[in-house]
Short mmCIF file of C-alpha atoms in Angstrom, two decimals:
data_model
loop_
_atom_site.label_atom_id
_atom_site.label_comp_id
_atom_site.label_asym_id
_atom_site.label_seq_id
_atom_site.Cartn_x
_atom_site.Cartn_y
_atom_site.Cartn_z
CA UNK A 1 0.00 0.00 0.00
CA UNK A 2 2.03 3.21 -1.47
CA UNK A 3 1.05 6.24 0.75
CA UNK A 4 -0.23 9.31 -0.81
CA UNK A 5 1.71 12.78 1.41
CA UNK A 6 -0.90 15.75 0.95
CA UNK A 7 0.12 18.78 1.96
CA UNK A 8 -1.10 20.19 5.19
CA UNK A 9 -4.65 20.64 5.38
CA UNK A 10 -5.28 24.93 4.76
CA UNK A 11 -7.74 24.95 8.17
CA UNK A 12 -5.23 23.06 10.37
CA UNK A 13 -3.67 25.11 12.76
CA UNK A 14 -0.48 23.80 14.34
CA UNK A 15 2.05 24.94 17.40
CA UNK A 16 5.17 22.93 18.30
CA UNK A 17 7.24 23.44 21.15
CA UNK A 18 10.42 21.96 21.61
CA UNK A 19 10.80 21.26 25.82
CA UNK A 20 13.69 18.95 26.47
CA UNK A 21 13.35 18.55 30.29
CA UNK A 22 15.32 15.32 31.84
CA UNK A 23 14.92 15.05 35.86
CA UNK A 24 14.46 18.39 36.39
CA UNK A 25 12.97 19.64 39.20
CA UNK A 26 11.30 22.90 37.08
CA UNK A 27 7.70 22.10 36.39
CA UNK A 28 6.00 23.90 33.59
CA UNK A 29 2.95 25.27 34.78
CA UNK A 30 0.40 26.93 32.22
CA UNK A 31 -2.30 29.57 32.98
CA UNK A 32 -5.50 28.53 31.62
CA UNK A 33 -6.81 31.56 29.56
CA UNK A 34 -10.26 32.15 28.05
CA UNK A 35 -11.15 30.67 24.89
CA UNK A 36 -10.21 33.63 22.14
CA UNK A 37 -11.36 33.70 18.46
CA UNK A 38 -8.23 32.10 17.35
CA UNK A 39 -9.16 28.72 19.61
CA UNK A 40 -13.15 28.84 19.80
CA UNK A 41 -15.98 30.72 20.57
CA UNK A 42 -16.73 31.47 23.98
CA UNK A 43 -20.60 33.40 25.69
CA UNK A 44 -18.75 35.73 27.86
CA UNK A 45 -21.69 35.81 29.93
CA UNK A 46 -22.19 32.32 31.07
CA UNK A 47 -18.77 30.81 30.34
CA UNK A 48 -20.29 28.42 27.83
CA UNK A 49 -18.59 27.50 24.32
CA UNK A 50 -20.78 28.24 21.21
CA UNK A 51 -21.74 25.80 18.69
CA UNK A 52 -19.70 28.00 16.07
CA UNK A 53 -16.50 27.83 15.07
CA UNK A 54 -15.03 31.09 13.75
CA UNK A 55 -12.07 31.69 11.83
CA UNK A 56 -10.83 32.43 8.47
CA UNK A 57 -10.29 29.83 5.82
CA UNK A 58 -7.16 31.51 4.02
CA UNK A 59 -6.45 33.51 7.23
CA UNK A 60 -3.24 35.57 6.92
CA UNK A 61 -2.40 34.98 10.32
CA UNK A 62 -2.38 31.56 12.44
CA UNK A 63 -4.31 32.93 15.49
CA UNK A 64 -7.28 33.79 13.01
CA UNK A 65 -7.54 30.15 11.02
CA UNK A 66 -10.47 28.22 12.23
CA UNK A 67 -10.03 25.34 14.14
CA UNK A 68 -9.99 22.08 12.82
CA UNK A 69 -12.51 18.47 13.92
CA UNK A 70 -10.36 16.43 15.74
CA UNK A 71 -8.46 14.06 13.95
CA UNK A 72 -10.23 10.69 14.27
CA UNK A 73 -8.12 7.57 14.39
CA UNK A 74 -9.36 5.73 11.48
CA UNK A 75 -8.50 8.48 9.48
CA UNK A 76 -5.31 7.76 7.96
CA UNK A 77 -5.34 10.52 5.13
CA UNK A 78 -5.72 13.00 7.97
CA UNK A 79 -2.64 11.26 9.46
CA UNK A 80 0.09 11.23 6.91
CA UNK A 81 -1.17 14.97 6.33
CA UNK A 82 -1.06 15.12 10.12
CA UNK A 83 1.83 13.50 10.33
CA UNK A 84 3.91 15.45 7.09
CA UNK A 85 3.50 18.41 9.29
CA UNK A 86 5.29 17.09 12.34
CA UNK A 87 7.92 16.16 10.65
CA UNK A 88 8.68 19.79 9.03
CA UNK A 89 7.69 21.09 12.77
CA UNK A 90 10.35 18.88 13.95
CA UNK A 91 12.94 20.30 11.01
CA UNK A 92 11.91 23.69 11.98
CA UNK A 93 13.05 23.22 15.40
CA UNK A 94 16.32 21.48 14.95
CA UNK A 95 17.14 24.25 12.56
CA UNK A 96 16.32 27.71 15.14
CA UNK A 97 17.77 25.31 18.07
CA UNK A 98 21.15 25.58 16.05
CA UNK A 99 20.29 29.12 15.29
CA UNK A 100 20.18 30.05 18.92
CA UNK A 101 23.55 28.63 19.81
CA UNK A 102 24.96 30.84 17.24
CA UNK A 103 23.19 33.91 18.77
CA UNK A 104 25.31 36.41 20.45
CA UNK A 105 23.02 37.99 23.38
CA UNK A 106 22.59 36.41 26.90
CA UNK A 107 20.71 33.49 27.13
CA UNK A 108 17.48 33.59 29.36
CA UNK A 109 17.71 30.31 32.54
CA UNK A 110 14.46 29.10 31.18
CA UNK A 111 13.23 28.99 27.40
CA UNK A 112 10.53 27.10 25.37
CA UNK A 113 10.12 27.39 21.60
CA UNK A 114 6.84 26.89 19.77
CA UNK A 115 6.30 26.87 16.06
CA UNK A 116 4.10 28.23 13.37
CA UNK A 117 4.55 26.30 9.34
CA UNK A 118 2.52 27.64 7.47
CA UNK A 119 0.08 26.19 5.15
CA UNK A 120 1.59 25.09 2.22
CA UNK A 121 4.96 23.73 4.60
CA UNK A 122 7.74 25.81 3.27
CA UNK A 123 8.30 27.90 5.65
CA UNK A 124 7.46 28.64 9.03
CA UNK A 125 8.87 30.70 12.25
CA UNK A 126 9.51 29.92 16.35
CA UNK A 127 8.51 32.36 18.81
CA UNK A 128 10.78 31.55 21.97
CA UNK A 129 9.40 32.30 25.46
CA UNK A 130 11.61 33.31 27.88
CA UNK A 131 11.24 33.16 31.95
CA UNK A 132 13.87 35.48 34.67
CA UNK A 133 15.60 33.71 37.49
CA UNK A 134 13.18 35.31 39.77
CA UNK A 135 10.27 34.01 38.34
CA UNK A 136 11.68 30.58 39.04
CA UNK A 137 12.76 31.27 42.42
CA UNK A 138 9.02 28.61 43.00
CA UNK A 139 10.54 25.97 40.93
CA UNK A 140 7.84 26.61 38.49
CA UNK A 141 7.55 28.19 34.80
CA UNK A 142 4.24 29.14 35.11
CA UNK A 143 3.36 30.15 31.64
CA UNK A 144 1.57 33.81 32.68
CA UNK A 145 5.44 34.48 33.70
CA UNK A 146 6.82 33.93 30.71
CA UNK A 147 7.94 36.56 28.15
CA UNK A 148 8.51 36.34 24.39
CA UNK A 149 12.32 36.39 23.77
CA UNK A 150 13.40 35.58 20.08
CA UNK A 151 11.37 35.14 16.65
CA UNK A 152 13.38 32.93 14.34
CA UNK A 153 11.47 32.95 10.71
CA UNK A 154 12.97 29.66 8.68
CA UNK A 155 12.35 28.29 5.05
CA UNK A 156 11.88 25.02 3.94
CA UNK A 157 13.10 22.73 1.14
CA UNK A 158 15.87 23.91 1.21
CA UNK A 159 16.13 24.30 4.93
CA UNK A 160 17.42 27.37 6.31
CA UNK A 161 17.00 29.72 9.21
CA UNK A 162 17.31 33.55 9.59
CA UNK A 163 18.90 35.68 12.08
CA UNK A 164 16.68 35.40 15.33
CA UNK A 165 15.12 38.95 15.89
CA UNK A 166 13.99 39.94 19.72
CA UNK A 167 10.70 40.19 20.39
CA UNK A 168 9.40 41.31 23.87
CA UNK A 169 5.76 40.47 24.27
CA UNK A 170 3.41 38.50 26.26
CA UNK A 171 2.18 35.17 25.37
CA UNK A 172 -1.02 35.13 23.37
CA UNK A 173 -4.30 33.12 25.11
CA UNK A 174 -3.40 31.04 22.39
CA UNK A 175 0.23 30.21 23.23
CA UNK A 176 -0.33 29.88 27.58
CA UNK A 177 -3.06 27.23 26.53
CA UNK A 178 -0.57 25.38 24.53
CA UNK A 179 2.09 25.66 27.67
CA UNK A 180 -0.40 24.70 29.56
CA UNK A 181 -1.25 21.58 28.06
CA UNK A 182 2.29 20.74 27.60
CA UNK A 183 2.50 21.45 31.39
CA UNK A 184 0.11 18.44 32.06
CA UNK A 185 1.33 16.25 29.39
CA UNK A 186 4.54 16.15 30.48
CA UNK A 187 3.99 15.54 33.90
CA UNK A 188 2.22 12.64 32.38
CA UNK A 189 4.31 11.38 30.40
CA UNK A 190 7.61 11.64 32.91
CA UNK A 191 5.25 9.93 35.38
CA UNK A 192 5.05 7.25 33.27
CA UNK A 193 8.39 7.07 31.84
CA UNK A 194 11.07 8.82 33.74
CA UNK A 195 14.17 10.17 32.53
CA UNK A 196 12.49 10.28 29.26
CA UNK A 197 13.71 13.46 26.56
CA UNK A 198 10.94 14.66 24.36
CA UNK A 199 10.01 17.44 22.02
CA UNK A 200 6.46 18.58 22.62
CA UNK A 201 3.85 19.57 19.30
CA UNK A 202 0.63 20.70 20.01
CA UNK A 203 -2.52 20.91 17.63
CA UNK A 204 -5.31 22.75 18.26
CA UNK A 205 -8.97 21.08 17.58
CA UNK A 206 -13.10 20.67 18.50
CA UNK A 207 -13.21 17.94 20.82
CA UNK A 208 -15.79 15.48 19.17
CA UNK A 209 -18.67 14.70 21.36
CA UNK A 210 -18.84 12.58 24.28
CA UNK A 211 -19.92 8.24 23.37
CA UNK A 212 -22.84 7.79 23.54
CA UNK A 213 -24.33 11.25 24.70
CA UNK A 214 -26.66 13.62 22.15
CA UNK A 215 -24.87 15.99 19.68
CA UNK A 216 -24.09 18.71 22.43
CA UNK A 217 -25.26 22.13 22.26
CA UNK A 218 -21.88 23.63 22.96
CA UNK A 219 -18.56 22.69 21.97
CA UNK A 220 -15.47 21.93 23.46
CA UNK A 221 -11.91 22.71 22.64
CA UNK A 222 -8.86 20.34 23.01
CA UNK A 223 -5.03 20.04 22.42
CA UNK A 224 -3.40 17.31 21.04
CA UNK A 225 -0.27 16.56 22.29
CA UNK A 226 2.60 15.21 20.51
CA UNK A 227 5.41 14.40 22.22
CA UNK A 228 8.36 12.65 20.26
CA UNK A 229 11.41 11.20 21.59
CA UNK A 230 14.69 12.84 21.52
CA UNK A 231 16.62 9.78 23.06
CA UNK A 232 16.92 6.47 21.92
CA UNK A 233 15.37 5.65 25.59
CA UNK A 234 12.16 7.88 24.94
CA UNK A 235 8.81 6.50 23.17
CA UNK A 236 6.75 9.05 20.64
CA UNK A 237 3.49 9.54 22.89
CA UNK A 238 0.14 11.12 22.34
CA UNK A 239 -1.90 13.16 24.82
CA UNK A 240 -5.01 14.80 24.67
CA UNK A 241 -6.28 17.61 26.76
CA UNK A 242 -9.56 18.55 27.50
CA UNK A 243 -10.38 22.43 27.62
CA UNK A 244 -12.21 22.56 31.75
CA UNK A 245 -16.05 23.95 31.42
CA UNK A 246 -17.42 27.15 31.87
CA UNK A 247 -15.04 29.76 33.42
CA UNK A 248 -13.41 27.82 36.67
CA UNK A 249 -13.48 24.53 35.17
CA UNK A 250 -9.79 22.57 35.38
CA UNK A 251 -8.61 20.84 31.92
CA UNK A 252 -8.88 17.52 31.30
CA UNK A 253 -5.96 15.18 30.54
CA UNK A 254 -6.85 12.06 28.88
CA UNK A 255 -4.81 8.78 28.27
CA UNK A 256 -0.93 8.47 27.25
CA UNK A 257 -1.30 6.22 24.02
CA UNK A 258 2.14 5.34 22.85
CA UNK A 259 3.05 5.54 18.62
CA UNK A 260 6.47 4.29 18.75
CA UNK A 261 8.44 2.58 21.39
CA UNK A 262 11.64 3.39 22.58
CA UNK A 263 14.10 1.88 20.70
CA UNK A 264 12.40 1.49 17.51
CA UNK A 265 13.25 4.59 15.76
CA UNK A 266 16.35 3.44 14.03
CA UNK A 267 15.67 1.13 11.89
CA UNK A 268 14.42 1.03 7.71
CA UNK A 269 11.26 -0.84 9.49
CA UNK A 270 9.59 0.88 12.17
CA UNK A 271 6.41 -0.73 14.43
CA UNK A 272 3.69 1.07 15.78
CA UNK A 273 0.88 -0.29 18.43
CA UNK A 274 -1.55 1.51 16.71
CA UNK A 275 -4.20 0.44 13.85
CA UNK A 276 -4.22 2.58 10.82
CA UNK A 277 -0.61 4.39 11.96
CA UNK A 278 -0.90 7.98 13.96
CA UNK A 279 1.10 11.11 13.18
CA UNK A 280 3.88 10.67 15.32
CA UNK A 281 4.87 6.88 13.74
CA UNK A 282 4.16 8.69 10.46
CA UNK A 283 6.42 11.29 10.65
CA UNK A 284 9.24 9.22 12.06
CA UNK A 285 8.97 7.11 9.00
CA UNK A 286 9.13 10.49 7.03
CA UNK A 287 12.04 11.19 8.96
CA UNK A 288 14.13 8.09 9.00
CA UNK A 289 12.92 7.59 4.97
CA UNK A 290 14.86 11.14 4.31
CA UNK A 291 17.73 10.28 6.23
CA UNK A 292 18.14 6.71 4.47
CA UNK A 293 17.34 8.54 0.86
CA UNK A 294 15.49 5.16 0.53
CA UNK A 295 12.11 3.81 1.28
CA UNK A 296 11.07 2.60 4.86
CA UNK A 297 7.95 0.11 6.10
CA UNK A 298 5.59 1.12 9.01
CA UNK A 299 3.96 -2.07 9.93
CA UNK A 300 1.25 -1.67 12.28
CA UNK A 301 -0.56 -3.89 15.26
CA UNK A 302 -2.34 -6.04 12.59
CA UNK A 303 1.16 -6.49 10.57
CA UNK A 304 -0.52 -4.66 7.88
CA UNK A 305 2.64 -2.73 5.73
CA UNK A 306 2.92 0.45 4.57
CA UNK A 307 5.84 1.67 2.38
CA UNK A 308 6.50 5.05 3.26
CA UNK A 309 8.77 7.64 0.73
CA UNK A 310 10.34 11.21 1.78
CA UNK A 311 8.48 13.64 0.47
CA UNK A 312 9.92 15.18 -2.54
#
């Protein structure tokens, strides 16, 4: 079964940020914000989330693209899209990470960098947050502490990354939603597998509606979490996070489901527990298919094949 790799849907609306936290003691700790019209729509009167879903289809900015449907798991179109766009996220990253230990200015005790590609995937920018050493004096990062440091715009295909220009602004509701889901995500996931090295991507969508309840009247928001393994000792995971209800309602952190175990990564045949494949086993296949310049097979829980080709 030969893959088809559609670009990025034009709705989707993507963040990654790249948190590489081993034993530490610093927690990331988000502020949960109210819902804006970049996320979903929100009474300000009783709290409640509207039915609608506003947003621009060819948006010029990311904040003002509508949300997407959550990604369902049988949809496997969705996830080599899905998928395609981790993978440049993940190229984005590596290449304003290098950028940054090139820049000349004084490096900030805490940072976290979250990205914006764009579209059509050839190009993209990360907006680096920045916390003092006195707002860590708590041994948290709470996310309505943080500060925007750097902007580093990069291109794609070829890849290449621009000077890093300072920014000092506050984080968007936007942005302390997504640290604040990557707060409880990777408390999760270090819970569950200590010592472990990721890079967290988060993806903004409606939450679909509850089994077996009526179509709700209001929607919900949630962020998908995507946190891939930087060590050969760290699984790909998925987390989900459930926007809280009404004004003082607390989010609501769903399962870890793992993609790819640890250990797996390396190879030019790569297994995933999961039936069709998810984004994260996808884009490692994308990945490890670029670096061979050859093809590689994701073979999934029901041994079922799939040949999978670097974009061109």
């Amino acid at each position: 079964m030969r893959p088809r790799t559609p670009p990025a849907p034009p709705t989707a609306r993507a963040a990654a940020g790249a948190l590489r936290l081993r034993n530490s003691a610093l927690l990331l700790v988000g502020l949960a914000g109210s819902l804006s019209v970049a996320n979903l729509g929100c009474d300000a009167a009783s709290g409640e989330q509207s039915t609608e879903v506003p947003g621009y289809v060819d948006a010029s900015s990311p904040d003002m693209r509508r949300v997407p449907q959550a990604l369902r798991d049988e949809d496997l179109e969705g996830a080599r899209a899905r998928g395609l766009e981790l993978w440049r996220m993940q190229r984005a990253q590596a290449l304003t990470d290098a950028a940054l230990e090139r820049y000349g200015g004084a490096r900030p005790p805490r940072t976290l960098g979250i990205a914006t590609i764009d579209p059509v995937g050839n190009s993209g920018e990360v907006a680096y947050f920045a916390w003092d050493a006195a707002s860590l004096e708590d041994g948290r990062a709470e996310a309505g502490e943080a500060r925007r440091w750097l902007t580093v715009s990069v291109a794609l295909d070829p890849d290449e990354a621009l000077e890093p220009v300072e920014i000092t602004t506050a984080p968007t509701e936007g942005q302390r939603r997504a640290l604040d889901a990557m707060a409880r995500a990777l408390a999760a996931a270090q819970a569950e597998y200590p010592g472990g090295d990721w890079r967290l991507f988060v993806f903004r969508e409606v939450a679909p509606p509850s089994p077996g309840k009526k179509k709700a009247k209001k929607v919900r928001g949630q962020t998908r979490v995507y946190l891939m393994g930087v060590s050969a000792d760290s699984p790909d995971l998925e987390l989900t996070v459930l926007d809280g209800q009404g004004k003082k309602g607390a989010p609501e952190l769903g399962l870890i489901r793992m993609h790819v175990a640890a250990g797996a990564k390396g190879s030019s045949e790569i297994a995933t527990p999961v039936t069709p494949p998810g984004p994260p086993s996808l884009a490692r296949a994308y990945a490890r298919a670029a670096a061979l310049g050859a093809p590689v097979e994701l073979v999934d829980a029901t041994g079922m094949r799939y040949p999978i080709e670097a974009p061109r």
